[in-house]
Coordinates of C-alpha atoms and ligand atoms in Angstrom, one line a residue:
X1 CA 26.6 6.1 53.5
X2 CA 27.0 2.7 51.8
X3 CA 24.0 1.7 49.7
X4 CA 22.1 -1.4 50.7
X5 CA 22.4 -4.4 48.3
X6 CA 20.1 -4.7 45.3
X7 CA 18.8 -8.2 44.7
X8 CA 18.8 -8.9 40.9
X9 CA 17.6 -12.1 39.3
X10 CA 18.6 -13.1 35.7
X11 CA 16.6 -16.0 34.2
X12 CA 18.1 -18.1 31.4
X13 CA 21.3 -17.6 33.3
X14 CA 23.2 -20.4 31.6
X15 CA 22.4 -19.0 28.1
X16 CA 24.5 -16.9 25.8
X17 CA 23.0 -13.5 26.5
X18 CA 23.5 -14.0 30.3
X19 CA 27.1 -15.0 29.8
X20 CA 27.8 -11.4 28.7
X21 CA 25.1 -9.7 30.9
X22 CA 26.1 -11.2 34.3
X23 CA 29.5 -9.7 34.1
X24 CA 28.2 -6.3 33.2
X25 CA 25.9 -6.3 36.2
X26 CA 28.5 -7.8 38.6
X27 CA 31.2 -5.2 37.5
X28 CA 28.9 -2.3 38.4
X29 CA 28.4 -1.1 34.8
X30 CA 24.6 -1.2 35.0
X31 CA 23.7 0.0 38.5
X32 CA 27.0 1.8 39.4
X33 CA 30.2 0.6 41.0
X34 CA 29.0 1.9 44.4
X35 CA 25.8 -0.3 44.3
X36 CA 26.3 -3.7 45.9
X37 CA 24.5 -6.5 44.1
X38 CA 23.1 -9.9 45.3
X39 CA 23.0 -11.7 42.0
X40 CA 20.6 -14.6 41.5
X41 CA 20.8 -16.9 38.5
X42 CA 17.9 -19.0 37.4
X43 CA 17.9 -21.7 34.7
X44 CA 16.3 -25.1 34.1
X45 CA 17.7 -28.2 35.9
X46 CA 19.6 -29.5 32.9
X47 CA 21.7 -26.3 32.9
X48 CA 22.6 -26.4 36.6
X49 CA 26.2 -27.5 36.0
X50 CA 26.7 -24.8 33.4
X51 CA 25.4 -22.2 35.8
X52 CA 27.8 -23.5 38.5
X53 CA 30.7 -22.9 36.0
X54 CA 29.5 -19.3 35.5
X55 CA 29.3 -18.8 39.3
X56 CA 32.9 -19.9 39.5
X57 CA 33.9 -17.4 36.8
X58 CA 32.0 -14.6 38.4
X59 CA 33.7 -15.4 41.7
X60 CA 37.1 -15.5 40.0
X61 CA 36.5 -12.0 38.5
X62 CA 36.7 -10.7 42.1
X63 CA 34.2 -7.9 41.4
X64 CA 34.1 -5.5 44.4
X65 CA 30.4 -4.7 44.0
X66 CA 29.3 -8.3 43.7
X67 CA 28.1 -9.1 47.3
X68 CA 26.8 -12.6 46.6
X69 CA 25.9 -14.9 43.7
X70 CA 23.4 -17.7 43.9
X71 CA 22.6 -20.2 41.1
X72 CA 19.2 -22.0 41.4
X73 CA 16.7 -24.0 39.5
X74 CA 14.0 -23.1 42.0
X75 CA 11.8 -20.2 40.7
X76 CA 10.4 -19.4 44.2
X77 CA 13.9 -19.1 45.7
X78 CA 15.0 -17.0 42.7
X79 CA 12.2 -14.5 42.8
X80 CA 11.8 -14.1 46.6
X81 CA 12.4 -10.4 47.7
X82 CA 13.8 -9.5 44.3
X83 CA 14.3 -5.8 43.4
X84 CA 15.0 -6.3 39.7
X85 CA 14.0 -9.3 37.5
X86 CA 15.6 -9.7 34.1
X87 CA 13.6 -12.4 32.3
X88 CA 15.9 -13.7 29.5
X89 CA 15.0 -17.4 29.6
X90 CA 12.3 -18.4 27.1
X91 CA 11.3 -21.3 24.9
X92 CA 13.2 -20.9 21.6
X93 CA 11.6 -21.2 18.2
X94 CA 12.5 -24.6 16.8
X95 CA 12.8 -25.5 13.1
X96 CA 9.3 -25.9 11.6
X97 CA 7.6 -24.3 14.6
X98 CA 4.9 -21.7 13.9
X99 CA 5.2 -18.4 15.6
X100 CA 1.9 -19.1 17.4
X101 CA 3.3 -22.3 18.8
X102 CA 6.2 -20.3 20.2
X103 CA 3.8 -17.7 21.6
X104 CA 1.8 -20.5 23.3
X105 CA 4.9 -22.2 24.8
X106 CA 6.1 -18.9 26.2
X107 CA 2.7 -17.8 27.4
X108 CA 2.8 -20.6 29.9
X109 CA 6.3 -19.7 31.1
X110 CA 5.5 -16.0 31.6
X111 CA 2.2 -16.7 33.2
X112 CA 3.9 -18.8 35.8
X113 CA 6.7 -16.4 36.4
X114 CA 4.3 -13.4 36.6
X115 CA 2.2 -15.2 39.1
X116 CA 5.2 -16.1 41.2
X117 CA 6.7 -12.6 41.1
X118 CA 3.2 -11.4 42.3
X119 CA 3.5 -13.6 45.3
X120 CA 7.2 -13.5 46.4
X121 CA 8.9 -10.5 44.8
X122 CA 9.0 -7.0 46.3
X123 CA 6.0 -4.9 45.2
X124 CA 8.6 -2.4 43.9
X125 CA 10.3 -5.0 41.7
X126 CA 11.2 -3.8 38.2
X127 CA 10.7 -6.5 35.6
X128 CA 12.5 -6.4 32.2
X129 CA 11.4 -9.0 29.7
X130 CA 13.9 -10.0 27.0
X131 CA 12.9 -13.6 26.0
X132 CA 11.0 -13.5 22.8
X133 CA 8.3 -12.7 21.9
X134 CA 9.3 -10.0 24.4
X135 CA 6.4 -7.6 24.3
X136 CA 3.7 -10.2 24.6
X137 CA 5.6 -12.3 27.2
X138 CA 5.8 -9.0 29.2
X139 CA 2.1 -8.4 28.8
X140 CA 1.4 -11.9 30.1
X141 CA 3.7 -11.7 33.1
X142 CA 2.1 -8.3 34.0
X143 CA -1.4 -9.7 33.7
X144 CA -0.6 -12.5 36.2
X145 CA 1.1 -10.0 38.6
X146 CA -1.8 -7.7 39.4
X147 CA -0.4 -6.5 42.7
X148 CA 2.7 -5.1 41.1
X149 CA 2.2 -1.7 39.4
X150 CA 2.0 -1.9 35.6
X151 CA 4.7 0.8 35.4
X152 CA 7.1 -1.8 36.7
X153 CA 7.0 -3.9 33.6
X154 CA 8.9 -3.3 30.4
X155 CA 10.3 -5.2 27.4
X156 CA 13.5 -4.7 25.6
X157 CA 13.7 -2.7 22.4
X158 CA 16.9 -0.9 23.3
X159 CA 18.9 -3.3 21.1
X160 CA 16.8 -2.1 18.2
X161 CA 17.4 1.5 19.2
X162 CA 21.2 1.0 19.5
X163 CA 21.2 -0.7 16.1
X164 CA 19.3 2.2 14.6
X165 CA 21.5 4.8 16.3
X166 CA 24.6 3.0 14.9
X167 CA 23.2 3.0 11.4
X168 CA 22.5 6.8 11.5
X169 CA 26.0 7.4 13.0
X170 CA 27.7 5.5 10.2
X171 CA 25.6 7.3 7.5
X172 CA 26.3 10.8 9.1
X173 CA 30.0 10.0 9.6
X174 CA 30.0 10.5 13.4
X175 CA 30.4 8.2 16.4
X176 CA 27.2 6.8 18.0
X177 CA 27.4 9.1 21.0
X178 CA 26.8 12.1 18.7
X179 CA 23.3 10.7 17.8
X180 CA 20.2 11.3 20.0
X181 CA 16.5 11.0 19.7
X182 CA 16.2 7.8 17.6
X183 CA 13.0 6.0 18.4
X184 CA 11.8 2.4 18.0
X185 CA 8.0 2.1 17.9
X186 CA 6.0 -1.0 18.6
X187 CA 7.0 -4.6 18.7
X188 CA 10.5 -6.2 19.0
X189 CA 9.8 -7.9 15.7
X190 CA 10.2 -7.3 12.0
X191 CA 7.2 -4.9 12.1
X192 CA 9.0 -2.5 14.5
X193 CA 9.3 1.0 13.2
X194 CA 12.8 2.6 13.6
X195 CA 12.2 6.4 13.3
X196 CA 14.9 8.9 12.8
X197 CA 12.7 11.9 11.9
X198 CA 13.0 13.4 15.4
X199 CA 16.7 12.4 15.8
X200 CA 19.6 14.8 16.1
X201 CA 23.2 14.6 15.2
X202 CA 26.0 16.6 16.7
X203 CA 28.4 17.1 13.9
X204 CA 31.5 19.4 14.1
X205 CA 30.1 20.9 17.3
X206 CA 26.7 21.9 15.8
X207 CA 23.4 20.0 16.4
X208 CA 21.4 19.3 13.2
X209 CA 18.4 17.1 12.4
X210 CA 19.4 13.5 11.7
X211 CA 17.7 13.7 8.3
X212 CA 19.9 16.6 7.4
X213 CA 23.1 14.9 8.6
X214 CA 22.2 11.7 6.7
X215 CA 21.1 13.8 3.6
X216 CA 19.3 10.8 2.1
X217 CA 15.5 10.7 2.9
X218 CA 15.0 7.8 0.5
X219 CA 17.4 5.7 2.6
X220 CA 15.7 6.8 5.8
X221 CA 12.4 5.6 4.4
X222 CA 13.6 2.3 3.1
X223 CA 17.0 0.5 3.7
X224 CA 17.5 2.2 7.2
X225 CA 14.2 0.7 8.4
X226 CA 14.6 -2.7 6.9
X227 CA 18.2 -3.1 8.0
X228 CA 17.2 -2.5 11.6
X229 CA 14.0 -4.6 11.3
X230 CA 16.1 -7.5 10.0
X231 CA 19.3 -7.1 12.0
X232 CA 18.5 -9.9 14.4
X233 CA 17.9 -12.3 11.5
X234 CA 21.1 -11.1 9.8
X235 CA 23.2 -11.8 13.0
X236 CA 21.6 -15.2 13.4
X237 CA 22.3 -16.1 9.8
X238 CA 26.0 -15.1 10.1
X239 CA 26.7 -16.5 13.6
X240 CA 24.3 -19.4 13.6
X241 CA 23.4 -18.0 17.0
X242 CA 21.2 -15.0 17.9
X243 CA 22.7 -11.7 19.1
X244 CA 24.1 -12.0 22.6
X245 CA 26.9 -9.4 23.2
X246 CA 24.8 -6.6 21.8
X247 CA 21.7 -7.8 23.5
X248 CA 23.5 -7.9 26.9
X249 CA 24.8 -4.3 26.3
X250 CA 21.3 -3.2 25.4
X251 CA 19.8 -4.8 28.6
X252 CA 22.5 -3.0 30.6
X253 CA 21.6 0.4 28.9
X254 CA 17.9 -0.2 29.5
X255 CA 18.2 -1.1 33.2
X256 CA 20.7 1.7 33.8
X257 CA 18.5 4.4 32.3
X258 CA 15.3 3.1 33.9
X259 CA 16.7 2.8 37.4
X260 CA 19.4 5.4 37.5
X261 CA 17.8 7.9 35.1
X262 CA 18.2 8.8 31.5
X263 CA 19.3 12.4 32.3
X264 CA 16.8 14.0 29.9
X265 CA 17.8 11.9 26.9
X266 CA 14.9 9.9 25.4
X267 CA 15.3 6.2 25.0
X268 CA 13.1 3.4 23.6
X269 CA 11.3 1.1 26.0
X270 CA 8.4 -1.2 25.4
X271 CA 5.9 -0.2 28.1
X272 CA 2.2 -0.2 28.8
X273 CA 0.2 2.0 26.5
X274 CA -2.4 4.2 28.3
X275 CA -4.5 4.4 25.1
X276 CA -4.0 8.2 24.9
X277 CA -0.8 8.5 23.0
X278 CA 0.0 8.2 19.3
X279 CA -3.2 6.1 18.7
X280 CA -1.8 3.0 20.4
X281 CA -4.5 0.8 21.9
X282 CA -4.6 0.8 25.7
X283 CA -2.8 -2.0 27.5
X284 CA -0.4 -3.1 24.8
X285 CA 3.3 -3.3 25.7
X286 CA 4.4 -1.0 22.9
X287 CA 7.8 0.6 22.4
X288 CA 7.7 4.3 22.8
X289 CA 10.2 7.1 23.2
X290 CA 10.5 7.7 27.0
X291 CA 12.5 9.6 29.5
X292 CA 13.3 8.1 32.9
X293 CA 13.7 9.7 36.3
X294 CA 13.7 8.3 39.8
X295 CA 12.9 4.8 38.5
X296 CA 9.8 6.0 36.5
X297 CA 9.4 6.2 32.7
X298 CA 7.3 8.8 31.0
X299 CA 6.3 8.6 27.4
X300 CA 7.6 11.6 25.3
X301 CA 4.3 13.0 24.1
X302 CA 3.2 15.3 21.3
X303 CA 5.8 14.4 18.6
X304 CA 4.6 15.2 15.1
X305 CA 3.8 12.0 13.3
X306 CA 3.7 12.0 9.5
X307 CA 1.3 9.9 7.4
X308 CA 4.3 7.7 6.5
X309 CA 5.1 7.1 10.2
X310 CA 1.4 6.8 11.2
X311 CA 0.9 3.8 8.9
X312 CA 4.0 2.1 10.4
X313 CA 2.9 2.8 14.0
X314 CA -0.4 1.1 13.2
X315 CA 1.0 -2.0 11.5
X316 CA 3.2 -2.9 14.5
X317 CA 0.3 -2.1 16.9
X318 CA -2.0 -4.4 14.9
X319 CA 0.6 -7.2 15.2
X320 CA 0.8 -6.7 19.0
X321 CA -3.0 -6.7 19.3
X322 CA -3.0 -10.0 17.3
X323 CA -0.3 -11.6 19.6
X324 CA -2.1 -10.4 22.7
X325 CA -5.4 -11.9 21.5
X326 CA -3.8 -15.2 20.6
X327 CA -2.0 -15.5 23.9
X328 CA -5.1 -14.6 25.9
X329 CA -7.2 -17.2 24.0
X330 CA -4.5 -19.9 24.5
X331 CA -4.3 -19.2 28.2
X332 CA -8.0 -19.2 28.6
X333 CA -8.3 -22.6 26.8
X334 CA -5.4 -24.0 28.8
X335 CA -7.1 -23.2 32.1
X336 CA -10.6 -24.3 31.0
Ligands
NAD401 P1 20.0 -19.3 25.0 O1 19.2 -20.4 24.4 O2 21.4 -19.2 24.8 O3 19.6 -19.3 26.5 C1 18.3 -19.3 27.0 C2 18.4 -20.0 28.4 O4 17.1 -19.9 29.0 C3 18.8 -21.4 28.4 O5 19.9 -21.7 29.2 C4 17.5 -22.1 28.8 O6 17.8 -23.3 29.6 C5 16.9 -21.0 29.7 N1 15.5 -21.2 29.9 C6 14.5 -21.6 29.1 N2 13.3 -21.6 29.7 C7 13.5 -21.1 31.0 C8 12.7 -20.9 32.1 N3 11.4 -21.2 32.0 N4 13.2 -20.5 33.2 C9 14.6 -20.2 33.3 N5 15.4 -20.4 32.3 C10 14.9 -20.9 31.1 O7 19.2 -18.0 24.5 P2 19.8 -16.5 24.4 O8 20.5 -16.2 23.2 O9 20.4 -16.2 25.7 O10 18.4 -15.7 24.3 C11 17.4 -15.7 25.3 C12 16.1 -15.1 24.8 O11 16.3 -13.7 24.4 C13 15.6 -15.7 23.5 O12 14.2 -15.8 23.6 C14 15.9 -14.7 22.4 O13 15.1 -14.8 21.3 C15 15.7 -13.4 23.2 N6 16.4 -12.2 22.6 C16 15.7 -11.0 22.8 C17 16.2 -9.8 22.3 C18 15.5 -8.5 22.4 O14 16.0 -7.5 22.0 N7 14.3 -8.5 23.0 C19 17.5 -9.9 21.7 C20 18.2 -11.1 21.6 C21 17.6 -12.2 22.1
LMR402 C1 17.4 -10.0 18.0 O1 16.8 -9.0 17.8 O2 18.6 -10.1 17.8 C2 16.7 -11.2 18.6 O3 15.5 -10.9 19.1 C3 16.7 -12.3 17.6 C4 16.1 -13.6 18.2 O4 15.1 -14.1 17.6 O5 16.5 -14.0 19.2

């Protein structure tokens, strides 16, 4: 029997990530070629013409699973009856702007979008936040959408996981598909902790620990971590634009595994901490290793955490607690 269409909204639809992402979704690479999609694009009014151009291109691709495509600047229209919301649009950090100023600007955007999703989206909607600061923006959207289950909110750290996996693959001399179990802990920021200690590499038909395949623990404790932590900045410095193609690929990977299942593999997603795992405070949107089945993620529990790792898990949790506190204070003051 034919599947009923899935209604998917992408915000920031005229931006550079969306230019790659929309085609992945429309082609069926994310939800499957047999899953019809009603695609909704949302951006600010100044970007309306650019969005219309992308609509023309999507139409001209003649994708069989793209049932309809709508471009709008009306948030209510965009979020009504939505099944999947990919929140890419955000206020960018401008030269000279403090990180807290950017947090504050985005807190207002994600408060409004969370409240609107709460009112008009399906209660089963799955929300992926990409716009930075992604973890804290997700926390805010979730807070203002109290009738949508907390399980249904996540933020993107899959790009970091893919970056880390590619680094391990290169070091071990294999292709990326031979590497599993690489984890990103914490914030999508320079404090994130890329962790290869539970990773595995399939080399010459045998599965070995990633640390054995890399055979360089000093590198795993230093350059591997900093390369992944600073990769976004390195791409930005080289391209004069932030990562877009790789971000779109990671969004597709995240959505596919969350909604269609991760088939037992563990993947990294920033999700709500229940306060009972790995010492992460309750309520933070923190990147954990998870498995996904039937649209539900479950944190991989009970991994051994060394002293070295423990310290790094705490640093990134502390940063997230600080961001959450700042955003909450800002929103409280703004509504007083
Ligand atoms: P971009 O500037 O090319 O596009 C952003 C688009 O969002 C613009 O068209 C803008 O008009 C729109 N927009 C801004 N506010 C909006 C709002 N309130 N509603 C709807 N649309 C809005 O940026 P980009 O390169 O596509 O990146 C988008 C965001 O993703 C940035 O915040 C970036 O830092 C972030 N990002 C996150 C990750 C991650 O791994 N989490 C990776 C890469 C980029
Ligand atoms: C990335 O990791 O590439 C982005 O989050 C960088 C950015 O600031 O947009």
